[in-house]
CSV table of C-alpha atoms in Angstrom, one decimal:
chain,number,residue,atom,x,y,z
A,228,MET,CA,0.0,0.0,0.1
A,229,ALA,CA,2.9,2.4,0.5
A,230,GLY,CA,3.3,3.3,-3.1
A,231,GLN,CA,-0.6,3.9,-3.5
A,232,PRO,CA,-1.4,7.3,-5.2
A,233,SER,CA,-3.8,9.7,-3.4
A,234,GLY,CA,-7.3,9.8,-4.1
A,235,ILE,CA,-11.1,10.5,-3.0
A,236,ILE,CA,-12.9,7.9,-1.1
A,237,LEU,CA,-16.3,8.4,0.7
A,238,SER,CA,-16.0,7.6,4.4
A,239,PRO,CA,-19.2,5.7,5.3
A,240,ARG,CA,-18.5,6.6,9.1
A,241,GLN,CA,-18.5,10.2,8.5
A,242,GLY,CA,-20.7,10.4,5.6
A,243,HIS,CA,-18.6,12.8,3.5
A,244,PRO,CA,-15.7,12.5,1.2
A,245,ILE,CA,-12.1,12.3,3.0
A,246,CYS,CA,-8.8,12.9,1.4
A,247,LEU,CA,-6.7,9.5,0.9
A,248,LYS,CA,-2.8,10.2,1.2
A,249,ALA,CA,-0.2,7.6,0.6
A,250,GLU,CA,2.8,7.7,3.3
A,251,ALA,CA,5.6,6.0,1.5
A,252,THR,CA,8.0,6.6,4.4
A,253,VAL,CA,6.0,4.5,7.0
A,254,GLY,CA,3.7,2.4,4.7
A,255,LEU,CA,0.6,3.9,6.3
A,256,LEU,CA,-2.5,5.8,4.8
A,257,VAL,CA,-3.2,8.7,6.6
A,258,PHE,CA,-6.9,10.2,6.3
A,259,VAL,CA,-7.3,13.5,6.1
A,260,PRO,CA,-11.1,15.3,6.4
A,261,MET,CA,-11.5,17.4,3.4
A,262,ASN,CA,-12.4,21.3,4.0
A,263,THR,CA,-15.9,22.7,3.4
A,264,ALA,CA,-14.7,24.2,0.0
A,265,TYR,CA,-13.3,21.1,-1.4
A,266,ARG,CA,-16.4,18.9,-0.3
A,267,ARG,CA,-18.5,21.2,-2.0
A,268,LYS,CA,-16.5,20.9,-5.4
A,269,PHE,CA,-16.6,17.2,-5.2
A,270,SER,CA,-20.4,17.6,-4.3
A,271,PHE,CA,-20.8,19.4,-7.4
A,272,LEU,CA,-19.1,17.2,-9.6
A,273,PHE,CA,-21.6,14.4,-8.5
A,274,THR,CA,-24.3,16.6,-9.1
A,275,LEU,CA,-23.0,17.6,-12.7
A,276,LEU,CA,-23.0,13.9,-13.9
A,277,PHE,CA,-26.1,12.7,-12.2
A,278,ARG,CA,-28.3,15.7,-12.0
A,279,ILE,CA,-27.5,18.5,-14.3
A,280,LEU,CA,-26.4,16.7,-17.4
A,281,PRO,CA,-29.5,14.6,-17.4
A,282,SER,CA,-31.7,17.7,-16.7
A,283,ALA,CA,-29.9,19.5,-19.7
A,284,ALA,CA,-30.3,16.4,-21.9
A,285,PHE,CA,-34.3,16.8,-21.7
A,286,ARG,CA,-34.4,20.8,-21.6
A,287,ILE,CA,-32.0,21.5,-24.4
A,288,PRO,CA,-34.0,19.6,-27.4
A,289,GLY,CA,-36.7,21.3,-26.1
A,290,ALA,CA,-35.3,24.9,-26.3
A,291,ILE,CA,-34.1,24.1,-29.6
A,292,VAL,CA,-37.7,23.2,-30.8
A,293,ARG,CA,-39.0,26.4,-29.4
A,294,ALA,CA,-36.1,28.7,-30.5
A,295,LEU,CA,-36.9,27.2,-34.2
A,296,LEU,CA,-40.5,27.9,-33.9
A,297,LYS,CA,-40.2,31.6,-32.4
A,298,LYS,CA,-37.0,32.2,-34.6
A,299,LEU,CA,-34.7,32.8,-31.5
A,300,PRO,CA,-31.0,32.6,-31.7
A,301,LEU,CA,-30.1,28.9,-31.6
A,302,GLY,CA,-26.7,29.0,-29.4
A,303,SER,CA,-28.2,31.3,-26.9
A,304,SER,CA,-31.3,28.9,-26.7
A,305,VAL,CA,-29.1,25.8,-26.3
A,306,TRP,CA,-27.2,27.8,-23.7
A,307,ASN,CA,-30.3,28.6,-21.6
A,308,GLY,CA,-31.0,25.0,-21.8
A,309,PHE,CA,-27.7,23.9,-19.9
A,310,VAL,CA,-27.3,26.9,-17.4
A,311,GLY,CA,-31.2,26.7,-16.7
A,312,ALA,CA,-30.4,22.7,-16.0
A,313,LEU,CA,-27.5,24.1,-13.9
A,314,MET,CA,-29.4,26.1,-12.0
A,315,ASP,CA,-32.5,24.2,-11.3
A,316,ASN,CA,-30.3,20.9,-10.0
A,317,THR,CA,-27.8,23.0,-7.8
A,318,THR,CA,-27.9,24.6,-4.3
A,319,PRO,CA,-26.9,28.2,-3.6
A,320,ASP,CA,-23.9,27.2,-1.9
A,321,GLU,CA,-22.7,24.7,-4.5
A,322,LEU,CA,-23.0,27.8,-7.2
A,323,GLN,CA,-21.3,30.5,-4.9
A,324,THR,CA,-18.6,27.8,-4.3
A,325,ILE,CA,-17.8,27.4,-8.0
A,326,LEU,CA,-18.3,30.6,-9.3
A,327,PRO,CA,-16.0,33.8,-8.4
A,328,SER,CA,-17.0,36.3,-5.9
A,329,THR,CA,-18.2,39.6,-6.8
A,330,THR,CA,-15.1,41.4,-5.7
A,331,ASP,CA,-12.9,38.7,-7.3
A,332,THR,CA,-14.6,39.4,-10.5
A,333,TYR,CA,-14.4,43.0,-10.5
A,334,ASN,CA,-10.6,42.8,-9.7
A,335,ALA,CA,-9.8,40.7,-12.4
A,336,TRP,CA,-12.1,42.7,-14.8
A,337,VAL,CA,-10.1,46.0,-13.6
A,338,SER,CA,-6.6,44.1,-14.2
A,339,SER,CA,-7.6,42.8,-17.5
A,340,ASN,CA,-8.8,46.1,-18.8
A,341,GLY,CA,-6.5,48.5,-17.3
A,342,ALA,CA,-9.3,50.3,-15.5
A,343,THR,CA,-9.1,52.2,-12.2
A,344,HIS,CA,-9.7,50.2,-9.0
A,345,ALA,CA,-12.1,51.9,-6.8
A,346,VAL,CA,-14.1,50.3,-4.0
A,347,ASP,CA,-15.9,51.9,-1.1
A,348,VAL,CA,-16.9,50.4,2.0
A,349,LEU,CA,-20.0,52.0,3.2
A,350,ALA,CA,-20.0,53.5,6.7
A,351,ALA,CA,-23.8,52.9,7.1
A,352,ASP,CA,-22.9,49.2,8.0
A,353,ASN,CA,-19.1,49.1,7.5
A,354,SER,CA,-19.6,46.0,5.0
A,355,THR,CA,-21.6,47.1,2.0
A,356,ARG,CA,-19.2,47.7,-0.9
A,357,LEU,CA,-19.7,50.1,-3.9
A,358,LEU,CA,-17.4,49.1,-7.0
A,359,TRP,CA,-16.9,52.0,-9.4
A,360,ILE,CA,-16.3,52.1,-13.3
A,361,GLY,CA,-15.0,55.6,-13.4
A,362,PRO,CA,-14.1,58.3,-11.0
A,363,ARG,CA,-16.1,58.7,-7.8
A,364,LYS,CA,-17.2,62.2,-8.7
A,365,ALA,CA,-18.7,62.7,-12.2
A,366,LYS,CA,-21.1,64.9,-13.8
A,367,ASN,CA,-23.7,62.0,-13.6
A,368,VAL,CA,-23.9,58.8,-12.3
A,369,VAL,CA,-25.4,55.2,-12.8
A,370,LEU,CA,-26.3,53.1,-9.7
A,371,PHE,CA,-26.1,49.5,-11.0
A,372,PHE,CA,-27.9,46.5,-9.1
A,373,HIS,CA,-26.8,43.1,-10.8
A,374,GLY,CA,-28.7,40.1,-11.7
A,375,GLY,CA,-28.3,36.4,-10.3
A,376,GLY,CA,-31.2,35.5,-8.8
A,377,TYR,CA,-29.5,37.1,-5.3
A,378,VAL,CA,-27.9,33.8,-5.4
A,379,MET,CA,-25.0,34.2,-8.2
A,380,PRO,CA,-22.5,37.2,-8.1
A,381,LEU,CA,-21.5,39.8,-10.3
A,382,SER,CA,-20.5,38.4,-13.6
A,383,ILE,CA,-18.0,39.9,-16.2
A,384,GLY,CA,-20.8,40.3,-18.7
A,385,HIS,CA,-22.3,42.8,-16.4
A,386,LEU,CA,-19.1,44.8,-16.1
A,387,ASP,CA,-18.7,44.7,-19.8
A,388,TRP,CA,-22.3,46.1,-19.9
A,389,MET,CA,-22.0,48.8,-18.0
A,390,ALA,CA,-18.6,49.6,-19.2
A,391,HIS,CA,-20.4,49.7,-22.8
A,392,VAL,CA,-22.9,52.1,-21.4
A,393,LYS,CA,-20.3,54.5,-19.9
A,394,LYS,CA,-18.3,54.4,-23.2
A,395,GLU,CA,-21.5,55.2,-25.3
A,396,ALA,CA,-22.4,58.0,-23.1
A,397,LEU,CA,-18.8,59.5,-23.0
A,398,ASP,CA,-19.3,59.2,-27.0
A,399,ALA,CA,-22.4,61.2,-26.9
A,400,GLY,CA,-20.8,63.9,-24.8
A,401,ILE,CA,-22.5,62.7,-21.4
A,402,GLN,CA,-20.0,62.4,-18.5
A,403,LEU,CA,-20.9,59.9,-16.1
A,404,SER,CA,-19.5,57.0,-13.9
A,405,VAL,CA,-20.9,53.7,-13.2
A,406,CYS,CA,-21.5,52.5,-9.4
A,407,ILE,CA,-21.9,48.9,-8.8
A,408,LEU,CA,-23.5,47.5,-5.6
A,409,GLU,CA,-21.9,44.4,-4.0
A,410,TYR,CA,-24.9,43.1,-2.2
A,411,ASP,CA,-25.2,39.9,0.3
A,412,LEU,CA,-26.5,36.7,-1.3
A,413,ILE,CA,-29.1,34.2,-0.1
A,414,PRO,CA,-29.6,32.2,1.7
A,415,ALA,CA,-27.2,33.5,4.1
A,416,LYS,CA,-28.9,37.0,3.9
A,417,PRO,CA,-32.6,36.9,2.9
A,418,TYR,CA,-34.8,39.8,2.6
A,419,PRO,CA,-34.8,42.7,3.3
A,420,ARG,CA,-31.0,42.9,3.6
A,421,GLN,CA,-30.4,43.3,-0.1
A,422,MET,CA,-32.9,46.4,-0.1
A,423,SER,CA,-31.3,47.9,2.8
A,424,GLN,CA,-28.0,47.9,0.9
A,425,GLY,CA,-29.6,49.5,-2.1
A,426,ILE,CA,-30.9,52.1,0.2
A,427,PHE,CA,-27.0,52.5,1.7
A,428,ALA,CA,-25.7,52.9,-1.7
A,429,PHE,CA,-28.3,55.5,-2.7
A,430,GLU,CA,-27.8,57.5,0.5
A,431,TYR,CA,-24.1,57.4,-0.1
A,432,LEU,CA,-24.2,58.9,-3.7
A,433,VAL,CA,-26.2,61.6,-2.6
A,434,ASP,CA,-23.9,62.3,0.6
A,435,LEU,CA,-21.2,62.4,-2.4
A,436,GLY,CA,-22.8,65.1,-3.6
A,437,TYR,CA,-25.0,63.7,-6.5
A,438,LYS,CA,-27.9,65.3,-7.0
A,439,PRO,CA,-31.2,63.1,-7.8
A,440,SER,CA,-31.2,64.6,-11.1
A,441,GLU,CA,-28.0,63.5,-11.7
A,442,ILE,CA,-28.8,59.6,-10.7
A,443,VAL,CA,-30.3,56.9,-12.7
A,444,PHE,CA,-30.3,53.6,-11.0
A,445,GLY,CA,-31.4,50.0,-12.3
A,446,GLY,CA,-30.6,46.4,-12.7
A,447,ASP,CA,-31.3,43.1,-14.4
A,448,SER,CA,-33.5,40.3,-13.3
A,449,ALA,CA,-32.9,40.2,-9.4
A,450,GLY,CA,-31.3,43.8,-9.6
A,451,GLY,CA,-34.6,45.0,-11.2
A,452,HIS,CA,-36.5,43.4,-8.5
A,453,LEU,CA,-34.1,45.6,-6.1
A,454,SER,CA,-34.5,48.6,-8.2
A,455,LEU,CA,-38.3,48.2,-7.7
A,456,SER,CA,-37.6,47.8,-3.8
A,457,LEU,CA,-35.8,51.2,-4.0
A,458,MET,CA,-38.7,52.7,-6.1
A,459,ALA,CA,-41.0,51.2,-3.4
A,460,HIS,CA,-39.0,52.9,-0.4
A,461,LEU,CA,-38.7,56.1,-2.3
A,462,HIS,CA,-42.5,56.2,-2.5
A,463,HIS,CA,-43.4,54.8,0.8
A,464,PRO,CA,-40.1,54.8,3.1
A,465,ARG,CA,-39.8,51.4,4.9
A,466,SER,CA,-39.2,51.6,8.7
A,467,THR,CA,-35.9,50.0,9.8
A,468,ASN,CA,-35.4,47.1,12.4
A,469,GLN,CA,-35.8,49.9,15.1
A,470,GLY,CA,-39.1,51.1,14.0
A,471,THR,CA,-37.8,54.6,12.5
A,472,GLU,CA,-38.5,55.3,9.1
A,473,ASN,CA,-35.6,55.3,6.7
A,474,LEU,CA,-35.9,58.5,5.0
A,475,ILE,CA,-33.8,59.6,1.7
A,476,ASP,CA,-34.1,63.2,1.6
A,477,LEU,CA,-34.3,63.8,-2.3
A,478,HIS,CA,-35.0,67.3,-2.6
A,479,GLY,CA,-36.0,66.4,-6.1
A,480,THR,CA,-37.0,63.4,-8.2
A,481,VAL,CA,-34.5,61.0,-9.5
A,482,ARG,CA,-33.8,61.3,-13.2
A,483,GLY,CA,-34.5,57.9,-14.4
A,484,CYS,CA,-34.8,54.0,-13.7
A,485,PHE,CA,-34.3,51.1,-15.9
A,486,LEU,CA,-36.0,47.5,-15.1
A,487,VAL,CA,-34.5,44.7,-17.2
A,488,SER,CA,-36.2,41.6,-17.2
A,489,PRO,CA,-37.5,42.3,-13.3
A,490,LEU,CA,-38.8,39.8,-11.1
A,491,ALA,CA,-42.1,41.5,-9.9
A,492,SER,CA,-44.6,38.8,-8.6
A,493,PHE,CA,-44.5,35.3,-7.2
A,494,ASP,CA,-47.4,34.3,-9.0
A,495,PHE,CA,-46.9,31.3,-11.1
A,496,LYS,CA,-50.3,31.0,-12.7
A,497,THR,CA,-49.6,33.2,-15.7
A,498,ALA,CA,-49.5,31.6,-19.5
A,499,ALA,CA,-45.5,32.1,-19.8
A,500,TYR,CA,-45.1,29.8,-16.7
A,501,GLN,CA,-47.3,27.2,-18.5
A,502,ARG,CA,-45.4,26.5,-21.5
A,503,ARG,CA,-44.4,22.9,-22.3
A,504,LEU,CA,-41.4,24.0,-24.5
A,505,ASN,CA,-39.2,26.7,-23.0
A,506,ALA,CA,-36.4,28.6,-24.6
A,507,ASP,CA,-35.8,30.6,-21.3
A,508,ILE,CA,-33.0,30.5,-18.9
A,509,LEU,CA,-35.3,30.3,-16.0
A,510,SER,CA,-37.9,28.1,-14.9
A,511,ARG,CA,-40.9,27.9,-12.4
A,512,LYS,CA,-38.8,25.6,-10.3
A,513,VAL,CA,-35.8,27.6,-10.0
A,514,VAL,CA,-38.0,30.9,-9.6
A,515,HIS,CA,-39.7,29.2,-7.0
A,516,LYS,CA,-36.7,27.8,-5.3
A,517,TRP,CA,-34.7,30.8,-4.9
A,518,GLY,CA,-37.8,32.8,-4.0
A,519,ASP,CA,-38.0,30.7,-1.2
A,520,TYR,CA,-34.5,31.4,0.0
A,521,LEU,CA,-35.3,35.1,-0.5
A,522,VAL,CA,-38.2,35.6,1.6
A,523,GLU,CA,-37.8,32.5,4.3
A,524,ASN,CA,-37.3,34.0,7.9
A,525,SER,CA,-38.1,37.1,6.8
A,526,PRO,CA,-40.8,39.8,7.1
A,527,TRP,CA,-41.7,39.4,3.3
A,528,LEU,CA,-45.2,37.5,3.8
A,529,GLU,CA,-46.1,39.8,6.8
A,530,GLU,CA,-45.6,42.9,4.6
A,531,ILE,CA,-47.2,41.6,1.5
A,532,SER,CA,-50.2,40.4,3.5
A,533,ALA,CA,-50.5,43.9,4.9
A,534,GLY,CA,-50.3,45.7,1.3
A,535,ASN,CA,-47.1,46.7,1.5
A,536,GLY,CA,-45.1,46.4,-1.7
A,537,TRP,CA,-41.1,46.8,-1.0
A,538,GLY,CA,-40.7,43.3,-1.5
A,539,MET,CA,-42.6,42.4,-4.6
A,540,ALA,CA,-44.3,45.4,-6.8
A,541,LEU,CA,-47.4,43.4,-8.3
A,542,ASP,CA,-48.1,41.1,-5.2
A,543,VAL,CA,-50.0,44.3,-3.4
A,544,PRO,CA,-53.3,46.2,-4.4
A,545,GLU,CA,-52.2,48.7,-7.3
A,546,SER,CA,-53.0,51.4,-5.2
A,547,TRP,CA,-49.8,51.3,-3.3
A,548,TRP,CA,-48.3,52.8,-6.3
A,549,GLN,CA,-50.8,55.3,-6.9
A,550,ASN,CA,-49.4,58.8,-7.6
A,551,PHE,CA,-45.6,57.6,-8.0
A,552,ARG,CA,-43.5,60.6,-8.6
A,553,SER,CA,-40.1,59.5,-7.1
A,554,VAL,CA,-38.5,59.0,-10.4
A,555,ASP,CA,-38.9,61.3,-13.5
A,556,ARG,CA,-38.4,58.2,-16.2
A,557,ILE,CA,-38.7,54.6,-16.1
A,558,LEU,CA,-37.9,52.0,-18.7
A,559,LEU,CA,-38.9,48.7,-18.5
A,560,THR,CA,-37.7,45.9,-21.0
A,561,GLY,CA,-38.3,42.3,-21.3
A,562,GLY,CA,-38.8,39.4,-23.8
A,563,TYR,CA,-42.0,37.6,-24.8
A,564,GLU,CA,-40.1,34.3,-24.5
A,565,GLU,CA,-39.4,34.9,-20.8
A,566,VAL,CA,-41.2,33.4,-18.0
A,567,PHE,CA,-41.5,37.1,-16.3
A,568,SER,CA,-43.2,38.1,-19.9
A,569,ASP,CA,-46.6,38.5,-18.5
A,570,HIS,CA,-45.3,40.0,-15.4
A,571,ILE,CA,-43.5,42.6,-17.1
A,572,GLN,CA,-46.1,43.9,-19.3
A,573,GLN,CA,-48.4,44.0,-16.2
A,574,LEU,CA,-45.9,46.0,-14.5
A,575,GLY,CA,-45.5,48.4,-17.2
A,576,ASN,CA,-49.1,49.0,-17.7
A,577,MET,CA,-49.5,49.4,-14.2
A,578,LEU,CA,-46.8,51.9,-13.8
A,579,GLU,CA,-48.1,53.8,-16.9
A,580,ARG,CA,-51.2,54.1,-14.8
A,581,GLN,CA,-50.0,55.2,-11.7
A,582,SER,CA,-46.6,57.2,-12.2
A,583,GLN,CA,-46.6,60.8,-12.6
A,584,GLY,CA,-43.2,60.3,-14.9
A,585,ALA,CA,-42.8,58.9,-18.2
A,586,VAL,CA,-43.2,54.9,-18.7
A,587,THR,CA,-41.7,53.1,-21.4
A,588,LEU,CA,-42.3,49.5,-21.8
A,589,HIS,CA,-39.9,47.6,-24.6
A,590,MET,CA,-40.8,44.1,-25.4
A,591,GLY,CA,-38.8,42.0,-27.8
A,592,ASN,CA,-38.7,38.5,-29.3
A,593,GLU,CA,-36.1,37.1,-26.8
A,594,THR,CA,-35.6,35.2,-23.2
A,595,HIS,CA,-34.7,36.3,-20.0
A,596,ASP,CA,-32.2,39.4,-19.7
A,597,ARG,CA,-31.3,39.9,-23.4
A,598,PRO,CA,-28.4,42.6,-22.5
A,599,LEU,CA,-26.6,40.5,-20.3
A,600,MET,CA,-26.6,37.7,-22.6
A,601,ASP,CA,-25.2,39.9,-25.5
A,602,PHE,CA,-21.9,40.7,-23.3
A,603,ILE,CA,-21.9,37.1,-21.9
A,604,SER,CA,-21.7,35.7,-25.6
A,605,GLY,CA,-19.8,38.7,-27.4
A,606,ARG,CA,-22.8,39.1,-29.7
A,607,ARG,CA,-23.2,42.8,-31.1
A,608,PRO,CA,-25.6,44.9,-28.9
A,609,SER,CA,-29.2,44.1,-29.3
A,610,GLU,CA,-32.2,46.3,-29.7
A,611,THR,CA,-33.0,46.0,-26.2
A,612,THR,CA,-29.2,46.7,-25.0
A,613,ASN,CA,-29.2,49.8,-27.2
A,614,THR,CA,-32.7,51.0,-26.0
A,615,ILE,CA,-31.3,50.9,-22.5
A,616,THR,CA,-28.1,52.8,-23.6
A,617,ARG,CA,-30.2,55.2,-25.4
A,618,PHE,CA,-32.6,55.8,-22.2
A,619,VAL,CA,-29.8,56.6,-19.6
A,620,ILE,CA,-28.2,58.9,-22.5
A,621,SER,CA,-31.5,60.8,-22.9
A,622,CYS,CA,-32.1,61.0,-19.0
A,623,PHE,CA,-28.7,63.1,-18.6
A,624,ARG,CA,-29.5,65.0,-21.7
A,625,GLY,CA,-32.5,66.6,-19.9
């Protein structure tokens, strides 16, 4: 046994993988418990082989058929099928083990793009961080909340997307910086932690000297949901855990907000959720599963039952949003082929009725979060991406 190579076995007594090392000098086997991260990676490998790949083998053909029927990009649909199977069959802990953190992704992106590294830790809680693309004090600022279901960290695609917006704005004569919130992930930190961090970020920009008319905020998917929570807070300030109202003194209205494929409801009975063939990256299963992680052991249900819409825009009476006037311009984008499709259109119609500012709804023949997919895949910016870029530029032009 002395010359046996190292390997991995399962310990029937401990119930988890252990590391097997060969000690040639003494001819003994030394069993060393694997650390938590290593166990998670081993567990993910097992999940990949026996759950994700079989699920992908089922999802991808359906995505291809739907793509052909609806004239969707075939490559993106196959990608959606695989990543959808990945999200359906992994736990947040597994995903967070294999994906780089938001900070690591930002650091790598800054290094590879020759950008200036700038990170602020907010005094509000001494832990929330803001990541900058551009100087802290520019003429205008975009506060961006990234998507990922509150489970996955920031991606390179998000950074490339925001850098594109910044460059296009500069080419149009608009000086702006992008400020990205690194929010805490679920299930470790459920609602309303991310909302509180979004409020802290907005307050910080005001403290830096930005006027509301110099701020546009927005996000994709979960980041769109977080943007809606911030909108709701600006409309009806939410009390803190100490029972006091957490007010943001605006002295005016915020210039704009863009909502890209936002989560707006936990109603799973809409037609978009019932499709048998689905080319979307999201499924009812993953939205339900991650939604549970978001709201479990939180005041979310109590708030919604009381008609307070901080945690979900469409799951409260429309009167919650009556005479909304905190944001001058709102852009809402989505795809007809995503599971959020019906909710996005309902949200757009509701905001058009209740907002005192301008509301634009842009729907395309596409799946969830098309702008992010543009930059992940390296495709030319789609019409939806260009619409968002033009919206940001037009907001700052006045």
